[in-house]
C-alpha positions as a Python dict, from the first residue, in 0.01 Angstrom:
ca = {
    (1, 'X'): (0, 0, 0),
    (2, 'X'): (139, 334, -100),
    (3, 'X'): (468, 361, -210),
    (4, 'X'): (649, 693, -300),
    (5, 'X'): (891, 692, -637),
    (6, 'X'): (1280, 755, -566),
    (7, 'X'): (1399, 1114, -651),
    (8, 'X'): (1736, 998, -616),
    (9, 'X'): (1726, 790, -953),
    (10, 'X'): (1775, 1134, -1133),
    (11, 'X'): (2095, 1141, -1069),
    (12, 'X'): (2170, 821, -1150),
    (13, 'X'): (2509, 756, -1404),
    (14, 'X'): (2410, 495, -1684),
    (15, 'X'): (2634, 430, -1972),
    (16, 'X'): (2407, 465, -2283),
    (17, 'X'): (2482, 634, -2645),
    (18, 'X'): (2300, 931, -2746),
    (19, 'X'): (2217, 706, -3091),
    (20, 'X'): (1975, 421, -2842),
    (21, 'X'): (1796, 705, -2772),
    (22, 'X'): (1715, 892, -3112),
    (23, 'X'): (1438, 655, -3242),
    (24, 'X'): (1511, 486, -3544),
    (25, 'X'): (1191, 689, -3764),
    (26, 'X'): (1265, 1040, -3609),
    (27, 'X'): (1282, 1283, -3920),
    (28, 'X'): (1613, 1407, -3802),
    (29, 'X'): (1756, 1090, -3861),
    (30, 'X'): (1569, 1045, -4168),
    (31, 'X'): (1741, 1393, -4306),
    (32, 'X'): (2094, 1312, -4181),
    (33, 'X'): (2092, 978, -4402),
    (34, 'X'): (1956, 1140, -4703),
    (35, 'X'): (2198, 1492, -4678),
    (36, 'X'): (2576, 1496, -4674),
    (37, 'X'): (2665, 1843, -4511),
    (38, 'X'): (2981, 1829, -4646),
    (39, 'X'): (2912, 2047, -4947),
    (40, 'X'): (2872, 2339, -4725),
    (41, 'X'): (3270, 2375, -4596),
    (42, 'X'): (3389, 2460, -4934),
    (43, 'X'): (3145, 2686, -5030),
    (44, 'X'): (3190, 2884, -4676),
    (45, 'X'): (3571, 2822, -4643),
    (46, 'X'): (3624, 3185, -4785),
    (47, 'X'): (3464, 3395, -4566),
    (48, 'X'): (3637, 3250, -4257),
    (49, 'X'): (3923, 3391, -4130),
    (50, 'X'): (4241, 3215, -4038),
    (51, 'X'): (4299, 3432, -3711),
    (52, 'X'): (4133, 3469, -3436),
    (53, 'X'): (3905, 3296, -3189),
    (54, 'X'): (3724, 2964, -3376),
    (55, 'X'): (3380, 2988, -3507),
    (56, 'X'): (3047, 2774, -3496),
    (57, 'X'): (3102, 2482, -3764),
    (58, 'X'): (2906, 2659, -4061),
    (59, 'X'): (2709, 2287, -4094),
    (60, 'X'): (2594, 2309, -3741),
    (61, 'X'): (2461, 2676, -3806),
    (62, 'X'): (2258, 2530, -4164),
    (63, 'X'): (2144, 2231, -3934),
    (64, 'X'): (2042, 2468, -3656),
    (65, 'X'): (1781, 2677, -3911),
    (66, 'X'): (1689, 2371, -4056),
    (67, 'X'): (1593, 2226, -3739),
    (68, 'X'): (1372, 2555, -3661),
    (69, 'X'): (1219, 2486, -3996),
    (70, 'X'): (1131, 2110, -3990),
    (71, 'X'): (956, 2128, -3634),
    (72, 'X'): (797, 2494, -3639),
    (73, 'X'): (951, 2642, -3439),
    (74, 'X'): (908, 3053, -3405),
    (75, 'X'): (1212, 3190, -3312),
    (76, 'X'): (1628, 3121, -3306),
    (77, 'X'): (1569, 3179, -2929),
    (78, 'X'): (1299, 2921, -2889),
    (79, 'X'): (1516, 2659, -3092),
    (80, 'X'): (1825, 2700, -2854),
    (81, 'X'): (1611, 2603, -2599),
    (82, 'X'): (1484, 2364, -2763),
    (83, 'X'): (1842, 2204, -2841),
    (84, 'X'): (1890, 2206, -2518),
    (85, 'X'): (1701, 1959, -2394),
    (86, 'X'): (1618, 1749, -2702),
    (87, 'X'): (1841, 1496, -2765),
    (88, 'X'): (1750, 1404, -3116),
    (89, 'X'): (1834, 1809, -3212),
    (90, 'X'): (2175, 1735, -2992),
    (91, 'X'): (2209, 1427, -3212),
    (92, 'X'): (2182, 1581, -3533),
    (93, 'X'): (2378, 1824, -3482),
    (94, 'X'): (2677, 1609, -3335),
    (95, 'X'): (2639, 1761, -2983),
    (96, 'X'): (2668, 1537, -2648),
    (97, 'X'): (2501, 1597, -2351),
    (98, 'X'): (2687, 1863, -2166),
    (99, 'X'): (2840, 2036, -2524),
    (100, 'X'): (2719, 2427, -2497),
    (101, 'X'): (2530, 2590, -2767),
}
């Protein structure tokens, strides 16, 4: 008997957090438990102004090259596409799933 697959499942709301679905031995988490961003707010604090419109966090901008690095990929362009739709980048970098780039 043929049977066709449901389209309609695609939009389909399930409660689920981003971390159930970043497998445990992805490198990304492998470098968040081993690094501690933190260091990079002090020595970045100084070249940020206090006026004006609010910047990209400085770790997320470190994380974002180091993400281009780690999985080869070519261009800035081709890694904010790539952050777009894979949600171990999003999780690294302490996006959610509708958080723009």
């Amino acid at each position: 008997m043929l049977s066709k697959h449901q389209d309609d499942i695609r939009h389909q709301m399930v409660a689920i957090s981003m971390d159930d679905l970043v497998p445990e031995d992805h490198l990304v988490r492998k470098v968040d438990a081993v690094i501690d961003f933190d260091f990079i707010y002090p020595l970045v604090e100084h070249t940020y102004s206090h006026t004006g419109r609010p910047s990209v966090d400085p770790v997320v901008l470190i994380k974002l090259v180091l993400i281009q690095y780690l999985f080869g990929i070519r261009s800035m362009r081709q890694t904010i596409k790539e952050i777009e739709t894979n949600v171990a980048y999003r999780w690294f970098l302490g996006y959610d799933f509708i958080d723009e780039n």
